PDB file of C-alpha atoms in Angstrom:
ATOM      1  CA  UNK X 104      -2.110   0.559  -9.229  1.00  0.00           C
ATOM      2  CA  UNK X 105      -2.400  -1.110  -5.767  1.00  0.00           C
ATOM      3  CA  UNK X 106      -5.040  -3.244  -4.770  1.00  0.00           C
ATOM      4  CA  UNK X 107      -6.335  -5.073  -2.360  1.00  0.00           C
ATOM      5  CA  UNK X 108      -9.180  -7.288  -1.008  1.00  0.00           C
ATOM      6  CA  UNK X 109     -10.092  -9.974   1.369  1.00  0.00           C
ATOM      7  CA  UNK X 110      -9.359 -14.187   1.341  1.00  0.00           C
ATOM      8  CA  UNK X 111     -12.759 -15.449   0.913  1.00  0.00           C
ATOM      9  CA  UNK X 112     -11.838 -18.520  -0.249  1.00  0.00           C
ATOM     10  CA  UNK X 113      -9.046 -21.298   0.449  1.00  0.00           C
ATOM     11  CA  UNK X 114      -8.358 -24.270  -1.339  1.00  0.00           C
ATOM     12  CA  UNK X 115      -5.522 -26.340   0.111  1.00  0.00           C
ATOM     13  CA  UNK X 116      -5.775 -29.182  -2.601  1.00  0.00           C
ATOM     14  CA  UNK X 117      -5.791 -26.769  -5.693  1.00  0.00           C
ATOM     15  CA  UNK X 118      -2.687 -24.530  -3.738  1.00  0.00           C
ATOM     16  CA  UNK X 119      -5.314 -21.464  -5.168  1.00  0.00           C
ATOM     17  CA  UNK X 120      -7.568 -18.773  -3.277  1.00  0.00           C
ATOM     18  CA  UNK X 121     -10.153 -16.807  -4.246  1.00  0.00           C
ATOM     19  CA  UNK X 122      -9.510 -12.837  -3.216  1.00  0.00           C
ATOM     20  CA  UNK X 123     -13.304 -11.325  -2.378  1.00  0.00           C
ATOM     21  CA  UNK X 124     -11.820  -7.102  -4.345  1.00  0.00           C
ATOM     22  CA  UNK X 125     -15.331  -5.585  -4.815  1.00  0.00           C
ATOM     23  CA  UNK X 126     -19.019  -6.840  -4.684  1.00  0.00           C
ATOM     24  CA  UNK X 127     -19.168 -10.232  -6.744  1.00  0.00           C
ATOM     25  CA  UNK X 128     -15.536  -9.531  -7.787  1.00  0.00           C
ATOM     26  CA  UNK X 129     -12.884 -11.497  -6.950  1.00  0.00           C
ATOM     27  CA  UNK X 130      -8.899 -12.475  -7.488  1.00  0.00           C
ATOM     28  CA  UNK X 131      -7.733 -16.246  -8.262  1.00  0.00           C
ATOM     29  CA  UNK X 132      -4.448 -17.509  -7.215  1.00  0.00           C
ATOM     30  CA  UNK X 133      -2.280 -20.322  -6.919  1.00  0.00           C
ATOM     31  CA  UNK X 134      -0.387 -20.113  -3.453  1.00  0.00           C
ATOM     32  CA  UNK X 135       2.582 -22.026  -1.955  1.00  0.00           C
ATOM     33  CA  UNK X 136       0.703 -24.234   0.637  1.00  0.00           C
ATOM     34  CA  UNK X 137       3.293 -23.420   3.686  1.00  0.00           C
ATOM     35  CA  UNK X 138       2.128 -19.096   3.422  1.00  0.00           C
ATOM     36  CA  UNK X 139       0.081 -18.860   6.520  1.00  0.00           C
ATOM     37  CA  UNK X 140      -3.359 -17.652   5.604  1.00  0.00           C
ATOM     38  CA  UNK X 141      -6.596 -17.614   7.208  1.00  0.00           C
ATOM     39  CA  UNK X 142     -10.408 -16.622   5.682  1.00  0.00           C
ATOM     40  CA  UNK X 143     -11.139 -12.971   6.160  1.00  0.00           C
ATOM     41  CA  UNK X 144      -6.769 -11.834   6.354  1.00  0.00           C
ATOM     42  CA  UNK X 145      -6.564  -8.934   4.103  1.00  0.00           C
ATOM     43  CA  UNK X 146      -4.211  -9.201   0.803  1.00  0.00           C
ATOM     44  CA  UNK X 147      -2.963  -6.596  -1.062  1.00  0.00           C
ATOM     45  CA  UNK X 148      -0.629  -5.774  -4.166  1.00  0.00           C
ATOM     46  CA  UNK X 149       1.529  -3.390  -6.378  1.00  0.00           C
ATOM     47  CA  UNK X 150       0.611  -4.309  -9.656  1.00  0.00           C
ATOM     48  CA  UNK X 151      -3.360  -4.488  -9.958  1.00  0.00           C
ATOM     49  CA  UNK X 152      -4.517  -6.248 -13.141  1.00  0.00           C
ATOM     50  CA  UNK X 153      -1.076  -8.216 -13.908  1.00  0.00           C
ATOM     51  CA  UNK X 154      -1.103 -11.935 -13.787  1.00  0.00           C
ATOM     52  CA  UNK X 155       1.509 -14.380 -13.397  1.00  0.00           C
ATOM     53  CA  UNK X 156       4.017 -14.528 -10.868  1.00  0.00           C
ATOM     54  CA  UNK X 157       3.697 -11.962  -8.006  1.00  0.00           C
ATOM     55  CA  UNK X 158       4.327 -11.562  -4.578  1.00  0.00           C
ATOM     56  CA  UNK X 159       1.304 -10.536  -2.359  1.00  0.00           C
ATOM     57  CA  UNK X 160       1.062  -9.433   1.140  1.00  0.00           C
ATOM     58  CA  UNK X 161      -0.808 -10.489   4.079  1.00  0.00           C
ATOM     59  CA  UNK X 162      -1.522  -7.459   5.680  1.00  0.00           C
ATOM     60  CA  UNK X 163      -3.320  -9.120   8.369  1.00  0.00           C
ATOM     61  CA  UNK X 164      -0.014 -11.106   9.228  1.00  0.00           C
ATOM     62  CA  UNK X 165       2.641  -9.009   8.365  1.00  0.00           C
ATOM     63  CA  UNK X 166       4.007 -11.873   5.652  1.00  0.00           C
ATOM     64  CA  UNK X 167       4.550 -11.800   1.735  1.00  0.00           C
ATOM     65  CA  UNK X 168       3.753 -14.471  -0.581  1.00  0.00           C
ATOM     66  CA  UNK X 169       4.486 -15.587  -3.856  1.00  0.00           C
ATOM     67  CA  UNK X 170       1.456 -16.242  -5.810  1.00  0.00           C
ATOM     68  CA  UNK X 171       0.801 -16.772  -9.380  1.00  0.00           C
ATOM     69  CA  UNK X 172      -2.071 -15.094 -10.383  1.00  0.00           C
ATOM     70  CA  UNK X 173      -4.774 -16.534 -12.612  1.00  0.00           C
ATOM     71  CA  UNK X 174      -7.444 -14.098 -12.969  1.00  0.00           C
ATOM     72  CA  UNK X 175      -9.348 -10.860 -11.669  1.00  0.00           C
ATOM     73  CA  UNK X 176     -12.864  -9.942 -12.207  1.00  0.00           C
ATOM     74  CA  UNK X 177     -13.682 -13.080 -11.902  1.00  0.00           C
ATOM     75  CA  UNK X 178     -17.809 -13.002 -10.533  1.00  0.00           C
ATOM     76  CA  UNK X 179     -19.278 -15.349  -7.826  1.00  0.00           C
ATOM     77  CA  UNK X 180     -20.856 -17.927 -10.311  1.00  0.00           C
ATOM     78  CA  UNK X 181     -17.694 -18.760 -11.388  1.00  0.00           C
ATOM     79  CA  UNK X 182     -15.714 -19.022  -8.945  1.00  0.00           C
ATOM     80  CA  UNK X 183     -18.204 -21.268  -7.273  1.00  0.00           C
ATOM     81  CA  UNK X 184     -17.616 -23.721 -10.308  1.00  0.00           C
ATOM     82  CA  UNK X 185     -13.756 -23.363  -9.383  1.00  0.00           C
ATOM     83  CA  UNK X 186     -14.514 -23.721  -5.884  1.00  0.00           C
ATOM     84  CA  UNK X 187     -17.367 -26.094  -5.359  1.00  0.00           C
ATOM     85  CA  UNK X 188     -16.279 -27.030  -1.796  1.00  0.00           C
TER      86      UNK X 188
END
């Protein structure tokens, strides 16, 4: 299942964002610092739930990334103890 959602949240010195999918929903994942990304780009994927090593894709940019994928369904309270910045 393909999804998709938008960067909400970038943290250079964890290499991780936080993917904003639904309404107090979002994607974690670690990112290779050089993939141009920006607040607000829109990301999507093939395989919905898995985690691991993907690639996503900026849709925004036109670029792929390789990611590896901590969590979804992850709600705002915790990713603002992830992301306290």
């Amino acid at each position: 299942m393909r999804r998709k959602g938008t960067i909400a949240i970038i943290d250079l010195d964890q290499c991780a964002i936080a993917i904003a999918t639904a309404k107090d929903e979002y994607t974690v994942a670690e990112i290779d610092p050089d993939w141009r990304i920006d607040i607000g780009d829109t990301i999507e994927w093939e395989n919905g739930d898995d985690l691991g090593f993907e690639t996503y894709e900026n849709v925004t940019k036109a670029t792929n990334g390789d990611v590896f994928v901590q969590n979804h369904y992850i709600n705002e309270k915790t990713i603002r103890l992830q992301f306290p910045g």
